[in-house]
Short mmCIF file of C-alpha atoms in Angstrom, two decimals:
data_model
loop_
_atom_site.label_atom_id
_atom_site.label_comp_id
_atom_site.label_asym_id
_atom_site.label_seq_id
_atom_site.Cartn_x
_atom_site.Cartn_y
_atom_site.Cartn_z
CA UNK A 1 114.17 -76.93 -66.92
CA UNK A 2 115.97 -77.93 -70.48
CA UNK A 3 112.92 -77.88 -72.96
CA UNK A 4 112.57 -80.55 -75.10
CA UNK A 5 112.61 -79.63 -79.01
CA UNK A 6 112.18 -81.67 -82.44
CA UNK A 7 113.14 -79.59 -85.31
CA UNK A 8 110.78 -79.82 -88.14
CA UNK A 9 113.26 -80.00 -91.36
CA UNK A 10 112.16 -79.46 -94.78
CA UNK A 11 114.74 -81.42 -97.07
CA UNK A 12 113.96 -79.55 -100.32
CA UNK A 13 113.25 -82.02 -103.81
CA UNK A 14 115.95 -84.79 -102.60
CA UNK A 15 119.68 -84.08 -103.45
CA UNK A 16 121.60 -83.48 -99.94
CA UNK A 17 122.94 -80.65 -102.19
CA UNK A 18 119.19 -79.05 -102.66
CA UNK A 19 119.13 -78.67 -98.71
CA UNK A 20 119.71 -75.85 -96.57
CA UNK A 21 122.93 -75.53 -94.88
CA UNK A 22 121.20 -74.90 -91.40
CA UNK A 23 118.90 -78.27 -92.58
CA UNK A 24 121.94 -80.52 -93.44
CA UNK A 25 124.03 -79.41 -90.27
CA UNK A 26 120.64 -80.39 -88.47
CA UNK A 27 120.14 -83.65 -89.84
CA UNK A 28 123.37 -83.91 -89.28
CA UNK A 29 123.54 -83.39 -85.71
CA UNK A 30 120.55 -85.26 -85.14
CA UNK A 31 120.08 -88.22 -83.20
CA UNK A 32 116.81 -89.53 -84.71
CA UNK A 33 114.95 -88.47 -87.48
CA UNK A 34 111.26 -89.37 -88.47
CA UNK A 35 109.74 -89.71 -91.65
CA UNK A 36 107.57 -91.07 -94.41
CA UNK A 37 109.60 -94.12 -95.99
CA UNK A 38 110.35 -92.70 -99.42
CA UNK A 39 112.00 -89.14 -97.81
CA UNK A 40 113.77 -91.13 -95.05
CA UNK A 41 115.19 -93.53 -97.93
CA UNK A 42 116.27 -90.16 -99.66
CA UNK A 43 117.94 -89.09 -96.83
CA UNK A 44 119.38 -92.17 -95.64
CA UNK A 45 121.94 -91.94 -98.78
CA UNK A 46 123.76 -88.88 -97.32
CA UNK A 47 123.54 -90.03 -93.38
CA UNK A 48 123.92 -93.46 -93.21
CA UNK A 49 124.56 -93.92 -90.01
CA UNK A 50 121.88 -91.99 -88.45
CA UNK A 51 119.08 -93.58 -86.58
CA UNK A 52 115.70 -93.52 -88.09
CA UNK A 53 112.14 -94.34 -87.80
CA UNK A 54 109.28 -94.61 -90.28
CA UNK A 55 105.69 -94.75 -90.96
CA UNK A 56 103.16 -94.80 -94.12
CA UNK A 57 101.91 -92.16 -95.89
CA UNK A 58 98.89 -91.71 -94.54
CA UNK A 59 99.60 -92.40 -91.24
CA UNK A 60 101.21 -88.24 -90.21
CA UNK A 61 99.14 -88.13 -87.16
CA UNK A 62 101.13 -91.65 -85.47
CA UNK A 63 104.35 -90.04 -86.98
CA UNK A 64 103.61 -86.58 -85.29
CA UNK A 65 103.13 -87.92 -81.56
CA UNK A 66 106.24 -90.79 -82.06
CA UNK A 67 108.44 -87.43 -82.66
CA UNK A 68 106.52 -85.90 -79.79
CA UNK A 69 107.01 -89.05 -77.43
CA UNK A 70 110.51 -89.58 -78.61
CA UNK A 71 111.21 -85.75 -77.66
CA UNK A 72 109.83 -86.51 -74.01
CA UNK A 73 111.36 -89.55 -73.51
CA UNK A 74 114.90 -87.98 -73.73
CA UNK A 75 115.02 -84.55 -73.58
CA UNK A 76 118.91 -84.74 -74.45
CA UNK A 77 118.43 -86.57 -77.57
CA UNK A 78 118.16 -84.54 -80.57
CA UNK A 79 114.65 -85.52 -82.59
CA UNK A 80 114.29 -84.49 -86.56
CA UNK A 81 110.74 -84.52 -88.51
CA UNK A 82 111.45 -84.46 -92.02
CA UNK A 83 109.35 -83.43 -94.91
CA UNK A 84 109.92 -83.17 -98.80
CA UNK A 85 110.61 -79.81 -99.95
CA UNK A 86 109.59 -77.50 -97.40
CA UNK A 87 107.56 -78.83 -94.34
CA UNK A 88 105.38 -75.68 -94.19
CA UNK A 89 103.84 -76.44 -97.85
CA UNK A 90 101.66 -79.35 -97.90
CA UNK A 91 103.86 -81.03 -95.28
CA UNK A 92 104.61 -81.95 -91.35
CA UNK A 93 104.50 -78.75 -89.71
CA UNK A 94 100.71 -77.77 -89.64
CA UNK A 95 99.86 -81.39 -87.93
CA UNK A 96 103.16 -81.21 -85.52
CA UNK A 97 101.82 -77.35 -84.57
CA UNK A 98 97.92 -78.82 -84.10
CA UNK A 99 98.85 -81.53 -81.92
CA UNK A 100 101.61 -78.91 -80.43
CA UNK A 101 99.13 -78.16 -77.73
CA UNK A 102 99.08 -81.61 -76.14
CA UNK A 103 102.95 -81.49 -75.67
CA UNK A 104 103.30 -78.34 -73.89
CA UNK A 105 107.29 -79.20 -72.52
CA UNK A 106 108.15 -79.67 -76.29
CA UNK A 107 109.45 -76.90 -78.64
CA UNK A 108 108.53 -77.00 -82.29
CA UNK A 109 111.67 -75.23 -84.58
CA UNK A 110 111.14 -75.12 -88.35
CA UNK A 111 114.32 -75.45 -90.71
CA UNK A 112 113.15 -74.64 -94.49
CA UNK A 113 113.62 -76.25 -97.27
CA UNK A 114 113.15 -75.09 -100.86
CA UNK A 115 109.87 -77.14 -102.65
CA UNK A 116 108.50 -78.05 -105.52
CA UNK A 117 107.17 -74.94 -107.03
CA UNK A 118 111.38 -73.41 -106.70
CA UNK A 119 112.84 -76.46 -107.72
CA UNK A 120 110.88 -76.80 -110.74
CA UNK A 121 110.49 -74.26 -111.93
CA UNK A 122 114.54 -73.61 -112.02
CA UNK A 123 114.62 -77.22 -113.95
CA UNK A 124 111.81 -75.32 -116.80
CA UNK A 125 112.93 -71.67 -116.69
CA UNK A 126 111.26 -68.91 -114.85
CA UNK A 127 108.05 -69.74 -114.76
CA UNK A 128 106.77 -68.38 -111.61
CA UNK A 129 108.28 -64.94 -112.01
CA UNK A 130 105.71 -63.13 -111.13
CA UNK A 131 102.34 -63.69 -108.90
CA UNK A 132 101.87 -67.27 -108.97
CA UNK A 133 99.46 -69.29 -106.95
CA UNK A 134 100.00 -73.09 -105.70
CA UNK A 135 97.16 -75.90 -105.88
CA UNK A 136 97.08 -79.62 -104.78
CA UNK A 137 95.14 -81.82 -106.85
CA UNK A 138 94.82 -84.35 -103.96
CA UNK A 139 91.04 -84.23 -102.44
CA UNK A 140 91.99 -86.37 -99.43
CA UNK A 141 91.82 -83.28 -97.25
CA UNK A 142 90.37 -80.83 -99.16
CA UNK A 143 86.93 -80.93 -100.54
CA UNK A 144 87.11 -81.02 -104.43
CA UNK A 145 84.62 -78.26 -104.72
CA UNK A 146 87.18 -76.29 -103.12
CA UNK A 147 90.14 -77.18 -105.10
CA UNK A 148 87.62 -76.32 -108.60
CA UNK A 149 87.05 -72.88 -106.99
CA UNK A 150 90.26 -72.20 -106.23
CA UNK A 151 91.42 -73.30 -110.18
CA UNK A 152 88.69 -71.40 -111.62
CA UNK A 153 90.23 -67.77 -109.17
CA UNK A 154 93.35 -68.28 -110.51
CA UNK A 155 93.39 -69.30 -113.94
CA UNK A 156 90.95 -66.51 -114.24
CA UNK A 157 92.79 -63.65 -112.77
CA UNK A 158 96.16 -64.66 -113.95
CA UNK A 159 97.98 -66.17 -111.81
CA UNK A 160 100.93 -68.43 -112.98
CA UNK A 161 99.62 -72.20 -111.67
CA UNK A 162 101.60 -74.64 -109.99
CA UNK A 163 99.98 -77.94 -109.27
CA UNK A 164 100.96 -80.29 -106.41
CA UNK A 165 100.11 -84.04 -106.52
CA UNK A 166 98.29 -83.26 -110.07
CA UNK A 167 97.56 -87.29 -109.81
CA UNK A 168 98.30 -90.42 -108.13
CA UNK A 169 96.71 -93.86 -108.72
CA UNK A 170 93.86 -93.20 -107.03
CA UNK A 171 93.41 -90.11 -108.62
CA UNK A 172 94.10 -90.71 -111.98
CA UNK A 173 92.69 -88.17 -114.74
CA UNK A 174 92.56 -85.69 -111.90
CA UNK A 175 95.50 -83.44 -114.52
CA UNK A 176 92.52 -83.37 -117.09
CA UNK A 177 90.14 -82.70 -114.92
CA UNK A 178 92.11 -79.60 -113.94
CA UNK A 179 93.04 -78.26 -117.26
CA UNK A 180 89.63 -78.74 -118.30
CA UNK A 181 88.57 -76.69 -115.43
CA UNK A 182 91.08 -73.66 -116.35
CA UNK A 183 90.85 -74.69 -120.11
CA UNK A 184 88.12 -71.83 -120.71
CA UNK A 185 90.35 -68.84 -119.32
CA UNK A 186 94.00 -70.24 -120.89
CA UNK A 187 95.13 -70.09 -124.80
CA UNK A 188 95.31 -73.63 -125.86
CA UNK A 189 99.07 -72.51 -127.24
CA UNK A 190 100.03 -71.29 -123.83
CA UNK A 191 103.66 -73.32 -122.90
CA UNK A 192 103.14 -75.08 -120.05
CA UNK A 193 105.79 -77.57 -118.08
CA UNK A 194 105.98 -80.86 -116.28
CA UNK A 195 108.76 -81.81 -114.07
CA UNK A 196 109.13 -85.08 -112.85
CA UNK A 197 111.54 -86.67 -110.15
CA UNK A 198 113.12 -83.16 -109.04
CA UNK A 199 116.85 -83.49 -107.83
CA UNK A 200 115.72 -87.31 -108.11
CA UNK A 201 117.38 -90.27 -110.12
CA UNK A 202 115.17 -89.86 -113.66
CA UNK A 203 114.94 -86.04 -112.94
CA UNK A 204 112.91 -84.66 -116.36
CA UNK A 205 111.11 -81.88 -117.53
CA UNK A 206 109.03 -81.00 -120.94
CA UNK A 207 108.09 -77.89 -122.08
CA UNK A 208 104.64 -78.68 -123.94
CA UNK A 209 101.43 -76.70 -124.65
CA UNK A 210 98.31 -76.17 -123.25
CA UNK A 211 96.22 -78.38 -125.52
CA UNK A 212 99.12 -81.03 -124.99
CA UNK A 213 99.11 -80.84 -121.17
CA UNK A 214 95.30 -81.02 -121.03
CA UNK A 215 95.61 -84.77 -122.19
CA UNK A 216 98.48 -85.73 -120.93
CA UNK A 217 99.12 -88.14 -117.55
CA UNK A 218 101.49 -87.94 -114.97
CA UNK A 219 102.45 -89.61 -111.74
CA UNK A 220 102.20 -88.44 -108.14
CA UNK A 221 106.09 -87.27 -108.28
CA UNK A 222 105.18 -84.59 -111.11
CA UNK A 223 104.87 -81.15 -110.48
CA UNK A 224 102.88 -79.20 -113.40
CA UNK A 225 103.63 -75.42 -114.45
CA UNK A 226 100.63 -73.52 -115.92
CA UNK A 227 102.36 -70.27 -116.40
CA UNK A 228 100.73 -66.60 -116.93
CA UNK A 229 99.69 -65.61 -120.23
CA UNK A 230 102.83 -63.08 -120.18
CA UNK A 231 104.90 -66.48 -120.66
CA UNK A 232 107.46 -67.48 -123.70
CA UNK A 233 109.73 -69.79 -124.58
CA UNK A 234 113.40 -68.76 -125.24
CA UNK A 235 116.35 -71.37 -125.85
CA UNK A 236 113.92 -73.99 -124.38
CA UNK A 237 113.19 -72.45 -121.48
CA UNK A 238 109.64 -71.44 -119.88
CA UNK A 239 110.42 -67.47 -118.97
CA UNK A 240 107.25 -65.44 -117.60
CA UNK A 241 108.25 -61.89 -118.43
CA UNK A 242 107.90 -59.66 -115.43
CA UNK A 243 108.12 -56.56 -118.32
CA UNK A 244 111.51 -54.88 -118.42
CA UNK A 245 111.78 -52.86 -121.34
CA UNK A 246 115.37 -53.72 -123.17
CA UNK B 1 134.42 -75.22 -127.38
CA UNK B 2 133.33 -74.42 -124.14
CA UNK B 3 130.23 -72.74 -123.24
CA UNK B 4 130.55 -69.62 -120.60
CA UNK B 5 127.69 -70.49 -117.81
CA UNK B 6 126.22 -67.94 -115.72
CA UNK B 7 124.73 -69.28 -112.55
CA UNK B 8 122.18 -67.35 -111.26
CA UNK B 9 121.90 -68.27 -107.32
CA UNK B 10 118.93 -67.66 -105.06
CA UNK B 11 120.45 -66.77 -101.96
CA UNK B 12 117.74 -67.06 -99.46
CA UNK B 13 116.33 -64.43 -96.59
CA UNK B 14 120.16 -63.54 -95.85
CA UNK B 15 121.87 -65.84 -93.42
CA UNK B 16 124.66 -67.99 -94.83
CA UNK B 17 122.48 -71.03 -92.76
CA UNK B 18 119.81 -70.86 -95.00
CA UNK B 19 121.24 -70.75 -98.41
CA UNK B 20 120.95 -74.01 -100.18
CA UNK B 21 124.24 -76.13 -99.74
CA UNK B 22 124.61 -75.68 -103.55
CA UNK B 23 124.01 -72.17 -103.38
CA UNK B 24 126.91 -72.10 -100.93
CA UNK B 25 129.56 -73.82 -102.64
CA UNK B 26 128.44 -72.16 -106.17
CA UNK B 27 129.06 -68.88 -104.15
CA UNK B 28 132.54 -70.24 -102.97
CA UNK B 29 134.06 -71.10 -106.36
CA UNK B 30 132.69 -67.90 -107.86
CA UNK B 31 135.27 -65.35 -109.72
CA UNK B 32 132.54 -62.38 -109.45
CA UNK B 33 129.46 -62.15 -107.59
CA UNK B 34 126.92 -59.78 -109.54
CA UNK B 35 123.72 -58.18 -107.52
CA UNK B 36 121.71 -55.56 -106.07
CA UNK B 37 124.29 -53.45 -103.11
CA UNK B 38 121.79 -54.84 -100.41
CA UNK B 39 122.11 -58.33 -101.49
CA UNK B 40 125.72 -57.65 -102.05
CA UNK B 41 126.62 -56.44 -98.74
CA UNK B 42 124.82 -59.30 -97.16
CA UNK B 43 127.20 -62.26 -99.20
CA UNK B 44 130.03 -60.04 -98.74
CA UNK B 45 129.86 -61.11 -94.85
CA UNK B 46 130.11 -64.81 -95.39
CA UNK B 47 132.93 -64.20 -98.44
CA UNK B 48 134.51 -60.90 -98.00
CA UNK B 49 137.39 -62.13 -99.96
CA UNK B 50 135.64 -62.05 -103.63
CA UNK B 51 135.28 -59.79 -106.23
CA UNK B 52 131.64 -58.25 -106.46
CA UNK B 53 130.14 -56.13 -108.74
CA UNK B 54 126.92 -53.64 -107.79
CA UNK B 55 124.64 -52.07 -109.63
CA UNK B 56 121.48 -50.01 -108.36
CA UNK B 57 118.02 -51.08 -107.60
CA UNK B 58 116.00 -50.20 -110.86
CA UNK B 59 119.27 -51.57 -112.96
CA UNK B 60 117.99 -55.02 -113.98
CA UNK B 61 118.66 -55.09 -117.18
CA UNK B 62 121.88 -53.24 -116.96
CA UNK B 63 123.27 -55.80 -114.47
CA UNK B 64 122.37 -59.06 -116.53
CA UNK B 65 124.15 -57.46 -119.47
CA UNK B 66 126.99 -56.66 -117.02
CA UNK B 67 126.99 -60.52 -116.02
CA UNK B 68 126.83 -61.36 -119.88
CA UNK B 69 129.82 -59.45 -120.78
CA UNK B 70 131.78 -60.66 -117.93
CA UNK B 71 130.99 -64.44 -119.05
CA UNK B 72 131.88 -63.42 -122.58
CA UNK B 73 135.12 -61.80 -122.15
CA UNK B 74 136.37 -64.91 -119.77
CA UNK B 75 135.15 -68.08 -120.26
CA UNK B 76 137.56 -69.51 -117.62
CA UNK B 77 135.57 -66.79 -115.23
CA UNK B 78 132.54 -68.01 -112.82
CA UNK B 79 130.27 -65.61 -112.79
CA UNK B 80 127.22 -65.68 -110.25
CA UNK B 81 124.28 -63.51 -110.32
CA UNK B 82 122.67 -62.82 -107.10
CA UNK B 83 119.24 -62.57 -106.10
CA UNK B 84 117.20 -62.24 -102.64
CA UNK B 85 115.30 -65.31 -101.96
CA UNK B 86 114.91 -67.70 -104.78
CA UNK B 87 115.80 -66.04 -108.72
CA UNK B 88 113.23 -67.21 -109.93
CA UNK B 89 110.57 -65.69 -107.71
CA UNK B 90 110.39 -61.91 -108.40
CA UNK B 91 114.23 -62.24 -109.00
CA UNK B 92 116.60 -61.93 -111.44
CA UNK B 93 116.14 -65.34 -113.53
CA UNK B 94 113.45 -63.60 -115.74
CA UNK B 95 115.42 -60.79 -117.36
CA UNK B 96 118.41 -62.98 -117.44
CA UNK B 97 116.20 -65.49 -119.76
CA UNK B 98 114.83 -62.68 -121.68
CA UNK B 99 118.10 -61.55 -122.27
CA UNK B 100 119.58 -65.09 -122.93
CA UNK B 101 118.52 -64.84 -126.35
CA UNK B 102 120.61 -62.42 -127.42
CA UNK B 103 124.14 -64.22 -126.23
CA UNK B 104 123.67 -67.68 -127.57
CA UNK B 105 127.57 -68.46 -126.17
CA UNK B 106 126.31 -68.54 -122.56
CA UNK B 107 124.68 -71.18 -121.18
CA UNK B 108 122.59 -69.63 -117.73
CA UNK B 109 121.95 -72.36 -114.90
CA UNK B 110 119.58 -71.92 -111.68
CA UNK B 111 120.97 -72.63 -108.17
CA UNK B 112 117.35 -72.12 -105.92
CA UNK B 113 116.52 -70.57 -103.03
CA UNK B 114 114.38 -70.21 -100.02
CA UNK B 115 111.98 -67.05 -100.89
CA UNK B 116 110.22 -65.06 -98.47
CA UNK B 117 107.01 -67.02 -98.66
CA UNK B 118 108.85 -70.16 -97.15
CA UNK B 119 111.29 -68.35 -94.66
CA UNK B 120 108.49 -65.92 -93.41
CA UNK B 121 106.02 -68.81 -92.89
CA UNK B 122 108.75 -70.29 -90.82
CA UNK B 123 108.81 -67.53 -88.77
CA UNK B 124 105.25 -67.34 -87.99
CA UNK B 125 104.04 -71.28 -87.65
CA UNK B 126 102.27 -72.59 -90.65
CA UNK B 127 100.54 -69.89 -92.34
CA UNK B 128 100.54 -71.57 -96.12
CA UNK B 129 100.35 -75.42 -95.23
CA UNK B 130 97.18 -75.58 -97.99
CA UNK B 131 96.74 -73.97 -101.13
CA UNK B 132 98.23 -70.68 -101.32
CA UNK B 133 98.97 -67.26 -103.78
CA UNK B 134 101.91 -65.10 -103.73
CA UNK B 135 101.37 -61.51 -104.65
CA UNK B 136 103.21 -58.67 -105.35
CA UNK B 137 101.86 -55.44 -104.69
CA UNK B 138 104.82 -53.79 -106.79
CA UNK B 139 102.89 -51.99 -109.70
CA UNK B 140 106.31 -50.44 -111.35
CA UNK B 141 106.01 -53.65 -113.59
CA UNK B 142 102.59 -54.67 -113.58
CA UNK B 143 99.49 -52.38 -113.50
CA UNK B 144 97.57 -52.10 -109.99
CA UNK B 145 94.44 -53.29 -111.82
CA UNK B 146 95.88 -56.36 -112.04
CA UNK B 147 96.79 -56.93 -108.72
CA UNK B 148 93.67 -55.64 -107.47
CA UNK B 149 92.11 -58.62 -109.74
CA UNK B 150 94.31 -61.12 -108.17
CA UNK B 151 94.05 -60.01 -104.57
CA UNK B 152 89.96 -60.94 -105.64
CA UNK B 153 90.33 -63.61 -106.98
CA UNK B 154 92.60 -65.31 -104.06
CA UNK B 155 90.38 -63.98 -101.33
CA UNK B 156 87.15 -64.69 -102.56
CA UNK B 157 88.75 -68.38 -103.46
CA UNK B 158 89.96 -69.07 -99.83
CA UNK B 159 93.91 -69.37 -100.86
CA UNK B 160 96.09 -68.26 -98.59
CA UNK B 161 97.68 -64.98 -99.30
CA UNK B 162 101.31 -63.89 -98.89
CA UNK B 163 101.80 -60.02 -99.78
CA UNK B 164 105.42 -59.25 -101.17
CA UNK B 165 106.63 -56.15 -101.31
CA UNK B 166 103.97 -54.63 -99.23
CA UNK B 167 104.90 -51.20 -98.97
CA UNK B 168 108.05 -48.69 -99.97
CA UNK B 169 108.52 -45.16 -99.63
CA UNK B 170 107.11 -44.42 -102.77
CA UNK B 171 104.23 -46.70 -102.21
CA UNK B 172 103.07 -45.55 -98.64
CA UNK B 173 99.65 -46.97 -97.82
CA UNK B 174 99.47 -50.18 -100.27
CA UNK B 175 99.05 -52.52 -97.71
CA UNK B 176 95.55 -50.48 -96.70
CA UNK B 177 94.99 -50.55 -100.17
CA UNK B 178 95.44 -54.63 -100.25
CA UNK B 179 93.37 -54.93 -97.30
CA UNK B 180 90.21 -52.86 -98.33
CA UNK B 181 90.48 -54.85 -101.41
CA UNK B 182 90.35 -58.35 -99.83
CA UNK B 183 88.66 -56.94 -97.09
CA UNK B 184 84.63 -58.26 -98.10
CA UNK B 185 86.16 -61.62 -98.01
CA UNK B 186 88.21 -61.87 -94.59
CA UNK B 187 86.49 -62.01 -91.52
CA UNK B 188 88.23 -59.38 -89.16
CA UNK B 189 89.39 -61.15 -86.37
CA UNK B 190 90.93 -64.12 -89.23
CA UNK B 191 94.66 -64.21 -87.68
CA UNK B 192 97.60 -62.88 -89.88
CA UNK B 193 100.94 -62.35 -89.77
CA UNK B 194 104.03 -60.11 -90.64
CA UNK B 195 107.47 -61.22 -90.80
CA UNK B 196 110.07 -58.31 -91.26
CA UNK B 197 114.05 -58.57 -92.05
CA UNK B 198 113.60 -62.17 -92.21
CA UNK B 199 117.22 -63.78 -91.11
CA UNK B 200 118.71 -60.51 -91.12
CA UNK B 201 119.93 -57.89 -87.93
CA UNK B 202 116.37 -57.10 -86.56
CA UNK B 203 114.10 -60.20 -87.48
CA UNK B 204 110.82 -60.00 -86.21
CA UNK B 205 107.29 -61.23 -86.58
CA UNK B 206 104.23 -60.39 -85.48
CA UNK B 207 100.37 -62.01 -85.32
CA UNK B 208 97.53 -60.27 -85.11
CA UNK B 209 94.13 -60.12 -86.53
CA UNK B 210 92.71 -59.05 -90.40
CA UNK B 211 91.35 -56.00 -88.95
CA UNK B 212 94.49 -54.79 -87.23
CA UNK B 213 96.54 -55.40 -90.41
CA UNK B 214 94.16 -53.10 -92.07
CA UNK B 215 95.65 -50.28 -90.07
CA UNK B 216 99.19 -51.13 -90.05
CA UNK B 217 101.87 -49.30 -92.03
CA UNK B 218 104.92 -51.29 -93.19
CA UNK B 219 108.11 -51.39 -94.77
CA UNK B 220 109.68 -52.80 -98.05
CA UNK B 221 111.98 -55.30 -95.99
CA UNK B 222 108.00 -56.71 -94.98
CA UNK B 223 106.39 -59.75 -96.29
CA UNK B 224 102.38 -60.03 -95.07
CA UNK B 225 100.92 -63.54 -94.61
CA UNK B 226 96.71 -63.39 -95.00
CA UNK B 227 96.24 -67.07 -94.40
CA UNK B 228 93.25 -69.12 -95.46
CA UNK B 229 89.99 -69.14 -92.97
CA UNK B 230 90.84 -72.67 -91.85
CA UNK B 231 93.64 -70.86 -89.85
CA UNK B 232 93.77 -70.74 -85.47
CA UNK B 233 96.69 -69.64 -83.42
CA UNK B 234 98.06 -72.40 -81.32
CA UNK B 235 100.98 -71.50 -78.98
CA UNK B 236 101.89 -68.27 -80.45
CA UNK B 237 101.98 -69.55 -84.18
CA UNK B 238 99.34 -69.17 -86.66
CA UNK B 239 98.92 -72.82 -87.92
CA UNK B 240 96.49 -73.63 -90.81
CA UNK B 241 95.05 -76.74 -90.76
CA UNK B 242 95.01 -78.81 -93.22
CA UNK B 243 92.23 -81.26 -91.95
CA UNK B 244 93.81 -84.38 -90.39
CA UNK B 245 91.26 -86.11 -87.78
CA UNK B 246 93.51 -86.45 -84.51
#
């Protein structure tokens, strides 16, 4: 018997351009692809004609078991879950595997897509050149006790810092509350980076310091760069150096 | 006048596929293709036809000043610097930055990639879907104590951990060495993963538990995936969960 299979795609920060060639000739096969609103809008721009269904943010568990249901219904018909940047980082493919076990006839496939922490830091530099360690802001599914340990680890050993979802209107002065976490272990002059709106219309990106970032706001599309302390800034760029001698 | 640009292009695990679409077509109008022979010989497969230029592993600096002088004696020339995975992660965009500074005529520009983190996750299920840190346990750049500090520090903080560069011939036994390290931390039967020649001849992955991947000896062409506690296996992938009720 055929299996049925829904191919989790991650579509990278937004350009069509920013996607994977094995992700756009996916899509582009497709014959219906699920989403949250915003990435299915993004999408929609390159693939018009494409048939697609949405639901709310919050609501990844109903849009997990439509794919899922979709998939059954029609085992010939060619099901896409898509997720910003890659769906294996803060996205789609953790719930789709979970509920994998009740939908034993379907296949999962992952196509990858390039997130925020590449993306970004390409639009600032290089800073993520060397060990770097990623953080969400957003307590919705992770206790914030957790997220504070996790700050404290790796602002204290090192680590360049990339943080997801730094704030959002319910979360506002959640940024602060994270620099002023990490504030004890990192030089206030350290250059640090926002990006905003990757591969988006209104793409930006600042190159500020420490003590600048630490009271600064941002919006849930921002993705902020707290590099290592081996980091400097040359012809306006963030560049960790990894230590070549030259 | 016009500025010479150097892109320097992430190229992903190694299939065409996964390249970025941008990646691709940068690739496609490029005069000379500059990189490592592996990385080399892997392009050369999907554009035999261009004109490539090699230089060995431990040659970093060398081949960014080879790139530099290429863009400087041809303006009219596309030059593209290759790099495994995405440039900016453990790849050439650092050096190249570094470097920048001392050819103010070029102008360098980042196409990204999928890096090992992303593709190898893939592979596996959803070994990263929360909060995660990316170590290298390379110490011909950085010193081991500082690796040691940050395999600690992400442990004992609950990230989950993705090992590059595990092992090489020089470095026999490092993933032991990472293991014992971490080991007071990770509960022994915590599910982990190994993904090896990731979209290459030969892919293959592999899950089995903490205290197996104590014992096991691996290769440089091996990237090791410690996920975070909140991890199961579900169908043959290791998924972590990121907390959704369902």
């Amino acid at each position: 018997m055929k299996k049925n299979v829904i191919y989790i795609v991650g579509i990278g920060p937004g350009d069509v351009k920013k996607m994977t060639v094995e992700a756009y000739e996916t899509i582009y096969a497709a014959d219906v692809i699920i989403g949250y609103g915003t990435y299915v809008e993004l999408v929609k721009k390159s693939f018009p004609d494409k048939s697609f269904l949405v639901t709310p943010m919050t609501k990844e568990v109903e849009r997990c078991r439509m794919a899922y249901e979709e998939a059954i219904r029609d085992p010939e018909k060619k099901v896409v879950v898509i997720s910003s940047g890659d769906a294996g980082i803060y996205g789609m493919a953790s719930i789709m595997y979970e509920l994998s076990a009740e939908y034993p006839e379907v296949e999962v496939k992952m196509i990858s897509g390039v997130t925020a922490a590449i993306s970004g830091a390409a639009l600032l530099g290089s800073p993520i050149a060397n060990d770097f360690a990623v953080i969400s802001m957003s307590d919705r599914l992770t206790p914030f006790e957790v997220i504070e340990k996790r700050l404290i680890a790796a602002a204290s050993a090192d680590f360049g810092i990339v943080i997801y979802n730094p704030e959002s209107r319910g979360r506002a002065g959640y940024l602060k509350k994270a620099c002023d976490i990490i504030a004890p272990f990192i030089n206030p002059d350290r250059p640090c980076g926002i990006t905003q709106n990757i591969a988006r219309v209104d793409e930006n990106c600042r190159i500020l310091e420490f003590r600048e970032l630490q009271n600064t706001s941002v919006d849930m599309f921002t993705t902020v760069f707290i590099p290592c302390s081996n980091t400097v800034v040359i012809n306006n760029k963030l560049v960790t150096k990894r230590g070549y001698v030259h």
